[in-house]
PDB file of C-alpha atoms in Angstrom:
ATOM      1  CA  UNK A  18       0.000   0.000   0.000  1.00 71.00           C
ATOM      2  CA  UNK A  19       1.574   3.223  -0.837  1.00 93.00           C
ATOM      3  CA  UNK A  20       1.715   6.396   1.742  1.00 94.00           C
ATOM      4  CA  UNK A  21      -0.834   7.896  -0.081  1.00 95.00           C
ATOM      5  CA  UNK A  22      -3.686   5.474   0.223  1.00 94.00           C
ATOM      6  CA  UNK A  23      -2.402   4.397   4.235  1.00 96.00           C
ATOM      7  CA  UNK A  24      -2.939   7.977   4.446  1.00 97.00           C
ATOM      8  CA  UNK A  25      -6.658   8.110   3.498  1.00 95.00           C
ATOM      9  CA  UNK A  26      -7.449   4.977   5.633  1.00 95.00           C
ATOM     10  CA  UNK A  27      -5.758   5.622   9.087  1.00 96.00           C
ATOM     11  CA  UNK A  28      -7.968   9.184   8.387  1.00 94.00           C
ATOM     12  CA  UNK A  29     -11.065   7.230   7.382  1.00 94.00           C
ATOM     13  CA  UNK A  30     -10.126   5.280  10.767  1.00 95.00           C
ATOM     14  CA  UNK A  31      -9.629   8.299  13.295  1.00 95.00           C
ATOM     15  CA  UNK A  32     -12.493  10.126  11.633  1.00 93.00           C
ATOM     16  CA  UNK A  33     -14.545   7.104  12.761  1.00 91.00           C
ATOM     17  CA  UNK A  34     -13.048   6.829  16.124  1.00 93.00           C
ATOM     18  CA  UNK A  35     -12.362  10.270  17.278  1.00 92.00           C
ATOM     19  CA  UNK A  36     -14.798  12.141  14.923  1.00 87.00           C
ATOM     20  CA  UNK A  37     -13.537  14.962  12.508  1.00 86.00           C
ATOM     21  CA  UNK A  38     -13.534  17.673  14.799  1.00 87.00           C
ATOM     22  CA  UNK A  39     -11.514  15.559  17.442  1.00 92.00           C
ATOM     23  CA  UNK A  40      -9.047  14.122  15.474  1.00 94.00           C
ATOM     24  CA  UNK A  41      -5.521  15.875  14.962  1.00 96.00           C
ATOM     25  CA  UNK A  42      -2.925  15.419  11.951  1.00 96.00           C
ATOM     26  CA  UNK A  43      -0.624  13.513  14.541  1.00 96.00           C
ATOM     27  CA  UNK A  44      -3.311  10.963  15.709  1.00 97.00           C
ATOM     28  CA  UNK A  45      -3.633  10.051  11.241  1.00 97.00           C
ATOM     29  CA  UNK A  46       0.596  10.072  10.677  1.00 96.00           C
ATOM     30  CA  UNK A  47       0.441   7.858  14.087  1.00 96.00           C
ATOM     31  CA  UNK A  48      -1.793   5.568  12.596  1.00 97.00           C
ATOM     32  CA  UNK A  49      -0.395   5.194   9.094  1.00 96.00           C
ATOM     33  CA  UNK A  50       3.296   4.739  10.276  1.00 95.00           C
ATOM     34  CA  UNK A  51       4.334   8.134   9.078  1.00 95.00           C
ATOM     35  CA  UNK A  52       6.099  11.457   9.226  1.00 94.00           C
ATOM     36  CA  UNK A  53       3.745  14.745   9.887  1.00 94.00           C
ATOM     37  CA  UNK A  54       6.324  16.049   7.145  1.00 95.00           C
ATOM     38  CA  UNK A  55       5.261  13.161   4.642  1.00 95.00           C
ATOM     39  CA  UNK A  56       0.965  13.897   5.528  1.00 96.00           C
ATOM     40  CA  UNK A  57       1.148  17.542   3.847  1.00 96.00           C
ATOM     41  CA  UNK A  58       3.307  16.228   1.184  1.00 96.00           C
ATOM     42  CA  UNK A  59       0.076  14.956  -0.181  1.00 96.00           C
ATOM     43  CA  UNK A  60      -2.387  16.919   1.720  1.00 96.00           C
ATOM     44  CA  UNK A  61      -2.517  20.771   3.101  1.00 95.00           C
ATOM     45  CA  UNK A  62      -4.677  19.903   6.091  1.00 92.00           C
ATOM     46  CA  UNK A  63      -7.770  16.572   7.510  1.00 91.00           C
ATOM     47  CA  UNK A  64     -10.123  18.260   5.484  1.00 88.00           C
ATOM     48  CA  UNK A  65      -8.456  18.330   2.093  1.00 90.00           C
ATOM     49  CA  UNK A  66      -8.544  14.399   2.900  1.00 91.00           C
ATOM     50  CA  UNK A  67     -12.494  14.428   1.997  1.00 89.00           C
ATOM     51  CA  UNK A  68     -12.209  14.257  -1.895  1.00 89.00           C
ATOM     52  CA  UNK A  69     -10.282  11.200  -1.362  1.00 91.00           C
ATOM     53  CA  UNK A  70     -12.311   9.341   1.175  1.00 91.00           C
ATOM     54  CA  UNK A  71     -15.755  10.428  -0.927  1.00 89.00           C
ATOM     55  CA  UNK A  72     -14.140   8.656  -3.811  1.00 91.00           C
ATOM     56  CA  UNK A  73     -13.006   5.799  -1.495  1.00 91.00           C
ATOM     57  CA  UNK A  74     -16.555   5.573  -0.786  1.00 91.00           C
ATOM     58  CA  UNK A  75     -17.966   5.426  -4.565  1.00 93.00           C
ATOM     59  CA  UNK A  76     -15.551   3.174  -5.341  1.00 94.00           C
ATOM     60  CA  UNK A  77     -17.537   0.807  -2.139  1.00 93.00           C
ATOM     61  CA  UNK A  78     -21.106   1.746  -3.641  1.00 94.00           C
ATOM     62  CA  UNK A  79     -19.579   0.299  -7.489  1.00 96.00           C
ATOM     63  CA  UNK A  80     -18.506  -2.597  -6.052  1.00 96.00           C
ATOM     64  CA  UNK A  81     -21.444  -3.007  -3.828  1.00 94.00           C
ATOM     65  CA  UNK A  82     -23.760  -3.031  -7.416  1.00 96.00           C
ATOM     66  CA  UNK A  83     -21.476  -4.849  -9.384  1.00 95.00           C
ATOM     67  CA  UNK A  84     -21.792  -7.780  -6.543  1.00 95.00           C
ATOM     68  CA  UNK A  85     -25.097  -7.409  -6.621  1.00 95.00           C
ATOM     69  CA  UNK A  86     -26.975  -6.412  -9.397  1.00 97.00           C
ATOM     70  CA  UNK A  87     -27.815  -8.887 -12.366  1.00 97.00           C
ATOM     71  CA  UNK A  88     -26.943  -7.111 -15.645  1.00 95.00           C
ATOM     72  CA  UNK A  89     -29.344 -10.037 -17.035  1.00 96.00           C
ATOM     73  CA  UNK A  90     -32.514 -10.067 -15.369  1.00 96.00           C
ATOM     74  CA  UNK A  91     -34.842  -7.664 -16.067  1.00 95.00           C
ATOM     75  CA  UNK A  92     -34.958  -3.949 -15.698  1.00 96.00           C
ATOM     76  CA  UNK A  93     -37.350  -4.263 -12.622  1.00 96.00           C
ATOM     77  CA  UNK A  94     -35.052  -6.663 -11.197  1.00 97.00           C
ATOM     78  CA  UNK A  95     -32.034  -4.154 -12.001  1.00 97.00           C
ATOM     79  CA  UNK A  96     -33.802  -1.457  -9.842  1.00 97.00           C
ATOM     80  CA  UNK A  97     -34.878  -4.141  -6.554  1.00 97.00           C
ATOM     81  CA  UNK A  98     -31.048  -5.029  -6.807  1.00 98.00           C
ATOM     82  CA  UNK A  99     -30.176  -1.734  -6.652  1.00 98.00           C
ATOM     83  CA  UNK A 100     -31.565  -0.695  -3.964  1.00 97.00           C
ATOM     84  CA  UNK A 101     -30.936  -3.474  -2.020  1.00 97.00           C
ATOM     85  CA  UNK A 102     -27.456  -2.669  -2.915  1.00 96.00           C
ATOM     86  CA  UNK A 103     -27.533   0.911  -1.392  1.00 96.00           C
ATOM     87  CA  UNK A 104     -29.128   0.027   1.404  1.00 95.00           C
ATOM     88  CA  UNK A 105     -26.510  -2.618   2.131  1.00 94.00           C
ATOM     89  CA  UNK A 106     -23.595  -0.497   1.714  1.00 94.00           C
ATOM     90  CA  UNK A 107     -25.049   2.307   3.948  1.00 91.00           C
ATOM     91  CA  UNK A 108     -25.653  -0.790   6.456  1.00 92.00           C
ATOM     92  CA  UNK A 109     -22.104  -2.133   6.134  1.00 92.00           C
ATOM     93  CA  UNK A 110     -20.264   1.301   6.282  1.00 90.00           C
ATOM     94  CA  UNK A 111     -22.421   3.613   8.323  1.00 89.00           C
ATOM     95  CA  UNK A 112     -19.505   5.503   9.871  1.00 88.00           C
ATOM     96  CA  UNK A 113     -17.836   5.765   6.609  1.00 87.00           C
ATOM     97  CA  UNK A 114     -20.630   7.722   5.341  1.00 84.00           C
ATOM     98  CA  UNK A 115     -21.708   9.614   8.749  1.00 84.00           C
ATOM     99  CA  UNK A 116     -17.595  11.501   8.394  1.00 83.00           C
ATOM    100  CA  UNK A 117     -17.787  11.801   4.714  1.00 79.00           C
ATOM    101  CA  UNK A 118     -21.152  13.949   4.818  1.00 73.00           C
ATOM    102  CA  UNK A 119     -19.820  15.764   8.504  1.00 70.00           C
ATOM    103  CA  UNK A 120     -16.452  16.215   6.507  1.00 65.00           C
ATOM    104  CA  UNK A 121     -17.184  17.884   3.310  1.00 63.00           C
ATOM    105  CA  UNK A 122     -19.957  19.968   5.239  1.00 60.00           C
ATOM    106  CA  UNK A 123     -17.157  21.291   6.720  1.00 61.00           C
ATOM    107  CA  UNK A 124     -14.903  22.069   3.918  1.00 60.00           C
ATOM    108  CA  UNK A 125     -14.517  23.451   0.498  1.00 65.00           C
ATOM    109  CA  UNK A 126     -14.482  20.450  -1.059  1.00 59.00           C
ATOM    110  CA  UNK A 127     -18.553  19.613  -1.487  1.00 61.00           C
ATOM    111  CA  UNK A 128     -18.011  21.491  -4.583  1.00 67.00           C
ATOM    112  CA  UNK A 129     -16.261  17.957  -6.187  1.00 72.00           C
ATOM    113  CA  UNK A 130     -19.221  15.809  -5.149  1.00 75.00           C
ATOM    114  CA  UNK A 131     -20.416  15.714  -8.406  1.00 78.00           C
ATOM    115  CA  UNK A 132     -17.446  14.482 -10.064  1.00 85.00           C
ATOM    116  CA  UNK A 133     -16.395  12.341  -7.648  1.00 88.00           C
ATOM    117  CA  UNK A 134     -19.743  10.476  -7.796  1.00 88.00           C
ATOM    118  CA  UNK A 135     -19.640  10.219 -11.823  1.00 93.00           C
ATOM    119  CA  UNK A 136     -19.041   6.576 -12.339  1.00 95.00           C
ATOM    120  CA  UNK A 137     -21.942   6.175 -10.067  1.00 96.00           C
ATOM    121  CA  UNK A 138     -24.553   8.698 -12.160  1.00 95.00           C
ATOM    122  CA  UNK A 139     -23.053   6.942 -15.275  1.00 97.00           C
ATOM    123  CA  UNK A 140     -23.939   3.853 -14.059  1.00 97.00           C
ATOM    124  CA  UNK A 141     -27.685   4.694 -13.246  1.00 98.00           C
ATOM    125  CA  UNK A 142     -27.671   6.557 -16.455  1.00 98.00           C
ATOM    126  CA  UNK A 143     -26.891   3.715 -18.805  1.00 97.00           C
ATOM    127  CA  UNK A 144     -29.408   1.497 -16.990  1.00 97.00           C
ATOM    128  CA  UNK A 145     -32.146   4.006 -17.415  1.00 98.00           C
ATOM    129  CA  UNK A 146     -31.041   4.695 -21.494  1.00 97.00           C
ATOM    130  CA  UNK A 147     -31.101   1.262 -22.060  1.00 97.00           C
ATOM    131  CA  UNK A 148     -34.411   0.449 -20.583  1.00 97.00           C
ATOM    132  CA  UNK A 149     -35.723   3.706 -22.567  1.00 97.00           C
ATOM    133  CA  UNK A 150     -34.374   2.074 -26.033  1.00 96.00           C
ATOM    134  CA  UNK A 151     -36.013  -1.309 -24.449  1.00 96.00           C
ATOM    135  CA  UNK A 152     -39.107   0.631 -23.988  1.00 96.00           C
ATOM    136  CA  UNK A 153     -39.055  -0.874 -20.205  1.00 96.00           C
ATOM    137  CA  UNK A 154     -39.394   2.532 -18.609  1.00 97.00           C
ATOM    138  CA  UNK A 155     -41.730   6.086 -19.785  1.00 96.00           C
ATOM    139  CA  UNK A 156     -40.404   7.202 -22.709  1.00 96.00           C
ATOM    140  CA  UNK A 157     -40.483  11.024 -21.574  1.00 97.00           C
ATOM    141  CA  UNK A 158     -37.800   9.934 -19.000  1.00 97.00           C
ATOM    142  CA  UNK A 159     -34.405  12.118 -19.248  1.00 97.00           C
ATOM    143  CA  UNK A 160     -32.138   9.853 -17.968  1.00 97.00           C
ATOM    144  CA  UNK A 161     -29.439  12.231 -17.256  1.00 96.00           C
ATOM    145  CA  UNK A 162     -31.962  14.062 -14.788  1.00 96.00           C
ATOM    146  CA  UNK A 163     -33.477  10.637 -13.353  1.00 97.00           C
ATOM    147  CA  UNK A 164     -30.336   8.852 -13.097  1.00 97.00           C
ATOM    148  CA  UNK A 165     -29.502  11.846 -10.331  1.00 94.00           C
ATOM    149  CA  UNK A 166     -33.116  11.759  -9.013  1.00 96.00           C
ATOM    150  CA  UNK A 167     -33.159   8.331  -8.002  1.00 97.00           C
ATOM    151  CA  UNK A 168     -29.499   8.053  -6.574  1.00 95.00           C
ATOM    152  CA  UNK A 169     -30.118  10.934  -4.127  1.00 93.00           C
ATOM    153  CA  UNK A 170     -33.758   9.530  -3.280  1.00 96.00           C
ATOM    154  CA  UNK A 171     -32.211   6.057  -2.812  1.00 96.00           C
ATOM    155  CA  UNK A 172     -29.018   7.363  -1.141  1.00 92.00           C
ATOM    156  CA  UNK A 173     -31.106  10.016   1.565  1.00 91.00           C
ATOM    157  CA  UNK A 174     -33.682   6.803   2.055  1.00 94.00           C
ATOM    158  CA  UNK A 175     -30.969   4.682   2.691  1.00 93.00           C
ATOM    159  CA  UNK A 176     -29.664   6.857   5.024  1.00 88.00           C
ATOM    160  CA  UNK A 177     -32.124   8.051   6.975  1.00 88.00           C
ATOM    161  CA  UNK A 178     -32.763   4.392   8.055  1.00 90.00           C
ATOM    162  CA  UNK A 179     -28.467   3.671   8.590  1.00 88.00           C
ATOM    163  CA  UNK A 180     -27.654   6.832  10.033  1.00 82.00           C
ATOM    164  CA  UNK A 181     -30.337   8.770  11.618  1.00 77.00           C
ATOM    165  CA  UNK A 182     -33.135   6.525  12.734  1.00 69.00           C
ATOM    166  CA  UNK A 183     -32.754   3.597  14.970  1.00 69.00           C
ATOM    167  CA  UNK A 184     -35.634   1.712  12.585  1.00 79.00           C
ATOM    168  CA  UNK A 185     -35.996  -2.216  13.229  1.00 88.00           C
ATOM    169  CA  UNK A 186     -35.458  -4.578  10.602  1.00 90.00           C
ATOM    170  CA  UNK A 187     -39.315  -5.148   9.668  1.00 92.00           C
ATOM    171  CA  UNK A 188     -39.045  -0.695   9.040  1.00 91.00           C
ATOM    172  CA  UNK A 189     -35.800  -1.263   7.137  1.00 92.00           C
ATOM    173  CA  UNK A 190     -37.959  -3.727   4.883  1.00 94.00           C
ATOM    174  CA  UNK A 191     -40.748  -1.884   4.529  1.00 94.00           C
ATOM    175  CA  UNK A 192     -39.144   0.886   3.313  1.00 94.00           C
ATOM    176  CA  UNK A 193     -37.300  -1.196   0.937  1.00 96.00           C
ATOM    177  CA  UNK A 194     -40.336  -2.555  -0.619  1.00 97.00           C
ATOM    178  CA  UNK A 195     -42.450   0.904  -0.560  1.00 97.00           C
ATOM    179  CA  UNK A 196     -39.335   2.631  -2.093  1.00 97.00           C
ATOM    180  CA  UNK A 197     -39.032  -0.248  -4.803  1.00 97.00           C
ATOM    181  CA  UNK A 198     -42.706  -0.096  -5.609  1.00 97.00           C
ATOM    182  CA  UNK A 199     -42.656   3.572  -6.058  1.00 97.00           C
ATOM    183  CA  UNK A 200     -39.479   3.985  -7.901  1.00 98.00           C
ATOM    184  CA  UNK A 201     -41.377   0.944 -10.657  1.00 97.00           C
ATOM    185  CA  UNK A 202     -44.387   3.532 -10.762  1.00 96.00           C
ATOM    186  CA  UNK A 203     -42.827   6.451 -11.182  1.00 97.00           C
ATOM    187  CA  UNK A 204     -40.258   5.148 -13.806  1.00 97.00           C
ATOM    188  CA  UNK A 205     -43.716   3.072 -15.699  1.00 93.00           C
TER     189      UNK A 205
END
């Protein structure tokens, strides 16, 4: 593992620990087996970490759908896969997302958001174009617009149930299903 990346984990692992207000530039060198001197020869300060650990994160939500999402069932199937493959990923790292949103609410960087979560509106995208050319899904549907729609109404569901609410199991899955049917209706 080079510098860089132990880097972005021992922060993603003090930001979990000791929060981002609470943790210091010597508790992340500590933990990555570094010099201070070698941290701001790739970063100017915890915050500019953020880009980094939001693409970190993407790069868990990708392989999250690719593990679980069927490129060969059908387009309704694509969507109940995806979904369940948000909501997993928000399950599995909770604190990961918690500092990333705390983080970049607290810096400059929100600004990169967008393109740091580009493979993941190009992957909604191209599920949504070729359901339109299937003529699966409304065919008034701009899938450019949608594909950004539905990732920030799955994401903030998703989230709301991880992060914020202590929901039971039987809420998680009703959500799940009421989200599922709605997205199908909305998308029909």
């Amino acid at each position: 593992m080079n510098k860089k990346q132990k880097i972005i984990e021992a922060t993603i692992e003090q930001f979990i620990n000791k929060g981002v207000e609470g943790t210091k530039i010597s508790d992340i060198v500590k933990a990555a087996g570094i010099a201070q001197g070698t941290f701001y020869l790739y970063f100017p300060s915890k915050f500019s970490v953020m880009p980094e650990i939001a693409k970190y994160a993407v790069d868990e939500i990708m392989k999250s759908i690719e593990e679980n999402v069927n490129l060969d069932e059908s387009f309704d199937q694509k969507i109940e896969q995806l979904i369940k493959a948000v909501f997993q990923i928000n399950e599995q790292k909770k604190e990961l997302f918690a500092i990333l949103y705390a983080g970049l609410a607290q810096s400059e960087h929100l600004k990169q958001w967008e393109s740091i979560y580009a493979p993941f509106y190009e992957w909604v995208y191209n599920l949504l174009n070729e359901a339109l050319q299937k003529g699966e899904i409304r065919s008034t549907i701009d899938a450019s617009r949608t594909s950004r729609i539905l990732i920030g109404l799955f994401e903030s569901t998703a989230e709301q149930l991880y992060l914020y609410d202590s929901t039971t199991t039987e809420e998680i899955q009703a959500q799940y299903e009421e989200l599922v049917k709605f997205t199908k209706s909305a998308l029909k």
